Structure formats: C-alpha cells, structure tokens
Tab-separated table of C-alpha atoms in Angstrom:
chain	number	residue	atom	x	y	z
A	1	MET	CA	-43.634	-27.350	-54.070
A	2	SER	CA	-40.134	-27.217	-55.474
A	3	GLN	CA	-37.528	-24.720	-54.351
A	4	ARG	CA	-36.527	-22.372	-57.143
A	5	THR	CA	-34.519	-19.188	-56.930
A	6	ARG	CA	-35.654	-15.805	-58.144
A	7	THR	CA	-32.974	-15.865	-60.833
A	8	GLU	CA	-34.027	-19.311	-62.085
A	9	VAL	CA	-37.668	-18.350	-62.388
A	10	ALA	CA	-36.901	-14.978	-63.980
A	11	ARG	CA	-35.091	-16.759	-66.820
A	12	LEU	CA	-38.342	-18.579	-67.640
A	13	VAL	CA	-40.490	-15.443	-67.888
A	14	ASP	CA	-41.994	-13.632	-70.872
A	15	HIS	CA	-42.653	-10.193	-69.336
A	16	THR	CA	-45.860	-9.286	-71.133
A	17	LEU	CA	-47.778	-6.182	-72.186
A	18	LEU	CA	-50.647	-6.865	-74.580
A	19	LYS	CA	-53.228	-4.341	-73.381
A	20	PRO	CA	-54.921	-2.492	-76.255
A	21	GLU	CA	-54.176	0.857	-74.629
A	22	ALA	CA	-50.407	0.258	-74.398
A	23	THR	CA	-48.263	3.080	-75.755
A	24	ALA	CA	-44.709	3.169	-77.063
A	25	ALA	CA	-43.678	4.679	-73.744
A	26	ASP	CA	-45.312	1.782	-71.914
A	27	VAL	CA	-43.379	-0.713	-74.036
A	28	ALA	CA	-40.114	1.115	-73.405
A	29	ALA	CA	-40.845	0.966	-69.670
A	30	LEU	CA	-41.669	-2.745	-69.983
A	31	CYS	CA	-38.276	-3.420	-71.564
A	32	GLU	CA	-36.470	-1.397	-68.913
A	33	GLU	CA	-38.287	-3.279	-66.159
A	34	ALA	CA	-37.576	-6.602	-67.879
A	35	ARG	CA	-33.861	-5.892	-67.853
A	36	SER	CA	-33.945	-4.867	-64.208
A	37	LEU	CA	-35.812	-8.059	-63.281
A	38	GLY	CA	-33.474	-10.301	-65.248
A	39	VAL	CA	-36.228	-12.007	-67.249
A	40	LEU	CA	-35.707	-13.922	-70.465
A	41	ALA	CA	-38.139	-12.149	-72.783
A	42	VAL	CA	-40.676	-9.432	-73.391
A	43	CYS	CA	-43.932	-10.063	-75.230
A	44	VAL	CA	-45.633	-7.138	-76.967
A	45	SER	CA	-48.296	-6.520	-79.593
A	46	PRO	CA	-47.050	-6.742	-83.184
A	47	ASN	CA	-47.643	-3.083	-83.996
A	48	MET	CA	-45.232	-2.141	-81.198
A	49	LEU	CA	-42.329	-3.783	-83.038
A	50	PRO	CA	-39.456	-3.208	-83.369
A	51	VAL	CA	-38.454	-2.700	-79.751
A	52	ARG	CA	-35.060	-2.121	-78.202
A	53	GLY	CA	-34.581	-5.527	-76.669
A	54	ASP	CA	-30.926	-5.039	-75.688
A	55	GLY	CA	-30.266	-8.689	-74.845
A	56	LEU	CA	-33.887	-9.676	-74.277
A	57	VAL	CA	-35.731	-12.227	-76.365
A	58	VAL	CA	-38.545	-10.388	-78.173
A	59	ALA	CA	-41.876	-12.184	-78.531
A	60	THR	CA	-45.132	-11.077	-80.123
A	61	VAL	CA	-48.545	-12.513	-80.950
A	62	CYS	CA	-50.525	-13.272	-84.090
A	63	GLY	CA	-54.179	-14.058	-84.683
A	64	PHE	CA	-54.631	-12.458	-81.283
A	65	PRO	CA	-56.726	-12.737	-79.213
A	66	SER	CA	-59.582	-14.574	-80.960
A	67	GLY	CA	-57.738	-16.864	-83.386
A	68	LYS	CA	-60.596	-16.286	-85.859
A	69	HIS	CA	-58.314	-15.085	-88.635
A	70	THR	CA	-57.577	-16.923	-91.847
A	71	SER	CA	-54.345	-18.882	-91.883
A	72	ALA	CA	-53.003	-16.595	-94.610
A	73	VAL	CA	-53.556	-13.539	-92.433
A	74	LYS	CA	-51.884	-15.217	-89.464
A	75	ALA	CA	-48.935	-16.204	-91.646
A	76	ALA	CA	-48.571	-12.697	-93.024
A	77	GLU	CA	-48.757	-11.205	-89.543
A	78	ALA	CA	-46.103	-13.615	-88.304
A	79	THR	CA	-43.848	-12.887	-91.280
A	80	LEU	CA	-44.055	-9.141	-90.730
A	81	ALA	CA	-43.354	-9.598	-87.028
A	82	ALA	CA	-40.245	-11.673	-87.699
A	83	ARG	CA	-38.995	-9.065	-90.158
A	84	ALA	CA	-39.556	-6.402	-87.499
A	85	GLY	CA	-37.346	-8.223	-85.021
A	86	ALA	CA	-39.561	-10.761	-83.234
A	87	ASP	CA	-37.590	-13.800	-82.102
A	88	GLU	CA	-40.755	-15.648	-81.077
A	89	VAL	CA	-44.376	-15.596	-82.259
A	90	ASP	CA	-47.301	-16.792	-80.122
A	91	MET	CA	-50.205	-17.675	-82.450
A	92	VAL	CA	-53.801	-18.352	-81.434
A	93	ILE	CA	-55.574	-21.409	-82.817
A	94	ASP	CA	-59.171	-21.429	-84.031
A	95	VAL	CA	-60.703	-22.646	-80.783
A	96	GLY	CA	-64.024	-23.280	-82.521
A	97	ALA	CA	-62.362	-25.719	-84.912
A	98	ALA	CA	-60.855	-27.544	-81.936
A	99	LEU	CA	-64.196	-27.737	-80.149
A	100	ALA	CA	-65.779	-29.074	-83.339
A	101	GLY	CA	-63.151	-31.821	-83.473
A	102	ASP	CA	-61.589	-30.534	-86.697
A	103	TYR	CA	-58.022	-31.126	-85.571
A	104	ASP	CA	-56.753	-31.359	-89.151
A	105	ALA	CA	-57.805	-27.732	-89.621
A	106	VAL	CA	-56.010	-26.783	-86.415
A	107	ARG	CA	-52.863	-28.572	-87.586
A	108	ASP	CA	-52.986	-26.998	-91.044
A	109	ASP	CA	-53.477	-23.515	-89.554
A	110	ILE	CA	-50.394	-23.949	-87.383
A	111	ALA	CA	-48.401	-25.451	-90.247
A	112	THR	CA	-49.146	-22.432	-92.434
A	113	VAL	CA	-47.699	-20.095	-89.820
A	114	ARG	CA	-44.750	-22.414	-89.226
A	115	ALA	CA	-43.919	-22.353	-92.951
A	116	ALA	CA	-44.009	-18.548	-92.886
A	117	ILE	CA	-41.555	-18.280	-89.972
A	118	PRO	CA	-39.129	-21.179	-90.140
A	119	SER	CA	-36.557	-21.873	-87.431
A	120	PRO	CA	-34.798	-20.181	-85.685
A	121	THR	CA	-37.943	-18.115	-85.095
A	122	VAL	CA	-39.764	-19.830	-82.221
A	123	LEU	CA	-43.457	-20.640	-82.721
A	124	LYS	CA	-45.695	-20.955	-79.674
A	125	VAL	CA	-49.290	-22.129	-80.130
A	126	ILE	CA	-51.954	-20.655	-77.834
A	127	VAL	CA	-54.670	-23.257	-77.332
A	128	GLU	CA	-56.999	-21.556	-74.788
A	129	SER	CA	-56.809	-24.602	-72.544
A	130	ALA	CA	-59.559	-23.392	-70.196
A	131	ALA	CA	-62.045	-23.508	-73.081
A	132	LEU	CA	-61.181	-27.081	-74.096
A	133	PRO	CA	-62.119	-30.447	-72.599
A	134	ASP	CA	-59.129	-32.693	-71.948
A	135	GLU	CA	-59.668	-34.746	-75.105
A	136	ALA	CA	-59.524	-31.643	-77.275
A	137	LEU	CA	-56.567	-30.249	-75.348
A	138	VAL	CA	-54.595	-33.435	-75.999
A	139	ALA	CA	-55.558	-33.394	-79.676
A	140	VAL	CA	-54.549	-29.782	-80.268
A	141	CYS	CA	-51.216	-30.328	-78.533
A	142	ARG	CA	-50.594	-33.260	-80.845
A	143	ALA	CA	-51.639	-31.123	-83.817
A	144	ALA	CA	-49.184	-28.414	-82.767
A	145	GLU	CA	-46.386	-30.963	-82.538
A	146	ALA	CA	-47.265	-32.444	-85.934
A	147	ALA	CA	-47.238	-28.959	-87.459
A	148	GLY	CA	-43.741	-28.199	-86.184
A	149	ALA	CA	-44.476	-25.840	-83.303
A	150	ASP	CA	-41.867	-25.292	-80.609
A	151	PHE	CA	-44.247	-24.628	-77.696
A	152	VAL	CA	-47.856	-25.014	-76.685
A	153	LYS	CA	-49.245	-22.203	-74.561
A	154	THR	CA	-52.264	-22.270	-72.292
A	155	SER	CA	-54.019	-18.971	-72.844
A	156	THR	CA	-54.212	-15.479	-74.289
A	157	GLY	CA	-55.329	-14.100	-70.943
A	158	PHE	CA	-58.291	-12.494	-72.727
A	159	HIS	CA	-60.708	-15.448	-72.925
A	160	SER	CA	-63.770	-15.492	-70.692
A	161	SER	CA	-63.132	-19.140	-69.738
A	162	GLY	CA	-59.992	-18.203	-67.824
A	163	GLY	CA	-56.245	-18.627	-67.990
A	164	ALA	CA	-53.645	-21.161	-66.966
A	165	SER	CA	-54.402	-24.037	-64.615
A	166	VAL	CA	-52.254	-26.717	-63.062
A	167	HIS	CA	-54.512	-29.402	-64.526
A	168	ALA	CA	-54.188	-28.069	-68.065
A	169	VAL	CA	-50.411	-27.860	-67.797
A	170	GLU	CA	-50.298	-31.428	-66.482
A	171	VAL	CA	-52.326	-32.622	-69.478
A	172	MET	CA	-50.132	-30.679	-71.895
A	173	HIS	CA	-46.973	-31.992	-70.262
A	174	ALA	CA	-48.229	-35.586	-70.407
A	175	THR	CA	-48.951	-35.120	-74.120
A	176	VAL	CA	-45.891	-33.261	-75.466
A	177	GLY	CA	-43.588	-32.643	-72.486
A	178	GLY	CA	-39.927	-33.187	-73.251
A	179	ARG	CA	-40.519	-32.535	-76.952
A	180	LEU	CA	-42.288	-29.174	-76.957
A	181	GLY	CA	-41.999	-26.357	-74.483
A	182	ILE	CA	-45.064	-25.529	-72.400
A	183	LYS	CA	-45.882	-21.897	-71.679
A	184	ALA	CA	-48.341	-21.151	-68.903
A	185	SER	CA	-49.980	-17.755	-69.174
A	186	GLY	CA	-53.140	-15.982	-68.137
A	187	GLY	CA	-54.062	-15.008	-64.604
A	188	ILE	CA	-50.770	-15.950	-62.924
A	189	ARG	CA	-50.552	-13.380	-60.153
A	190	SER	CA	-48.756	-15.034	-57.246
A	191	THR	CA	-45.469	-16.744	-56.554
A	192	GLU	CA	-47.322	-19.842	-55.398
A	193	ALA	CA	-49.329	-20.073	-58.616
A	194	ALA	CA	-46.221	-19.674	-60.749
A	195	LEU	CA	-44.326	-22.372	-58.860
A	196	ALA	CA	-47.267	-24.772	-59.031
A	197	LEU	CA	-47.419	-24.369	-62.808
A	198	LEU	CA	-43.686	-24.939	-63.144
A	199	ASP	CA	-43.967	-28.048	-60.975
A	200	ALA	CA	-46.788	-29.269	-63.237
A	201	GLY	CA	-44.526	-29.099	-66.276
A	202	ALA	CA	-44.469	-25.520	-67.552
A	203	THR	CA	-41.148	-24.479	-69.053
A	204	ARG	CA	-42.052	-20.821	-69.635
A	205	LEU	CA	-44.329	-18.349	-67.875
A	206	GLY	CA	-46.203	-15.454	-69.433
A	207	LEU	CA	-46.567	-12.782	-66.746
A	208	SER	CA	-47.714	-9.193	-66.670
A	209	GLY	CA	-47.260	-8.836	-62.906
A	210	THR	CA	-43.744	-10.221	-63.019
A	211	ALA	CA	-42.263	-8.141	-60.223
A	212	ALA	CA	-44.876	-9.313	-57.726
A	213	VAL	CA	-44.362	-12.971	-58.646
A	214	LEU	CA	-40.590	-12.761	-58.406
A	215	ALA	CA	-40.721	-10.815	-55.138
A	216	GLY	CA	-41.834	-13.958	-53.354
A	217	LEU	CA	-38.667	-15.840	-54.243
A	218	ALA	CA	-35.269	-15.863	-52.609
A	219	GLU	CA	-32.107	-15.308	-54.633
C-alpha cells in the first residue's frame, strides 16, 4: 500500500452529507469541519444549496439516489444546482437501463445533463458499480466518457448492493483512467480502505466519516 500523507489524501476528499434528515445547521457544521480537515470539497443535497463554501469546492447530486428520473428532470435539477452555486454535480444513471444493456440510453441520459451544465461545472456519473457485472460497468464508463462526463463514481452509498470496491475501481481505471476522474464512494470507513481504493486508481474519495479516515495518516 502506498504511502500518502494526511494532507495529500484530504485534498482528494468530498466531505459528504446526504442523509435525508440533514438540517441547515448540519450542513454548516459539515462545512466548518471540512475547512478544519483541509479537504477539497463538500457534497450536499441540492435543496441545501447555496452553502457558504469559503474556499471549498461545492458538490451536489441529481437524480439521487435511484436514478429513475427522466433525463429532463435530471437536467433541470442540475441546472438549478449550478445556478445555486454548485461547482460539481454527481448524477445517478438509470441502473436498470445499464443492466438491460441499453447503453445508448445511459449515454443519452448523461449527455442531456452534460448539455445542461457545460464546463467548467464538473459532471460526475454515479454508476452503482456494486450492482453491475464487469461488462456493464465497462460499458457505462465508456458511455459516460462519450457523453462528456468528467468523472465516473462508484456508488450513491444508498444502494442495497453495496458501495465502493477495489475491484470496481480497478475496472473503471482500466476503462477510462487517465481521461476521466474516478470517484470512490460508499462504505469507505477506514484509512486502509481509502488507501486501497486510491492505489486501485481512484482520484477522488466520497467520505462521510472523513475525520476517522484521515486520523490514520501521518502529516
């Protein structure tokens, strides 16, 4: 396992609060903690925008957590989020379409959101990697690249199939690594797990228990 400093890993973290019961006070506390931890970004639900980022990258989600929204609704949600100050939007694909092999539909869904939030807004595509066989995971990563996404992301953290895995990140990295960013998220609770995912090719981490993960690293 590679040696990484606490500061290096912190700058790869989206400090995340997407619980349905989150309050404005919780989000304010999240941002304060994010600044104290030195992380790159915070990720919050779209109705919590705008937030006082004060130097933090602000990320949000759309089509979350099921992905079973029409493309027009996802695009509208992403547009509103960008107008409210989101620098990055993490959208959920239609996992059912991917499992059915309808990768054109997956690509077109992503492309609709991409058109709604052009660069410099960053678009991350949540693929629910734990729910997909490798063949489908490769295909949806390729669809995300074809549609103009900036990142592929493993998981919402809300799917019953699970969250990030080293194997999934390795597959994603082999498919689009070096061209798209790879965000590992969902169930990452230890320093060892975070480092293993980074070693596998992740370039960003979505963490809710950020302090505990970073506590295991030296400066």
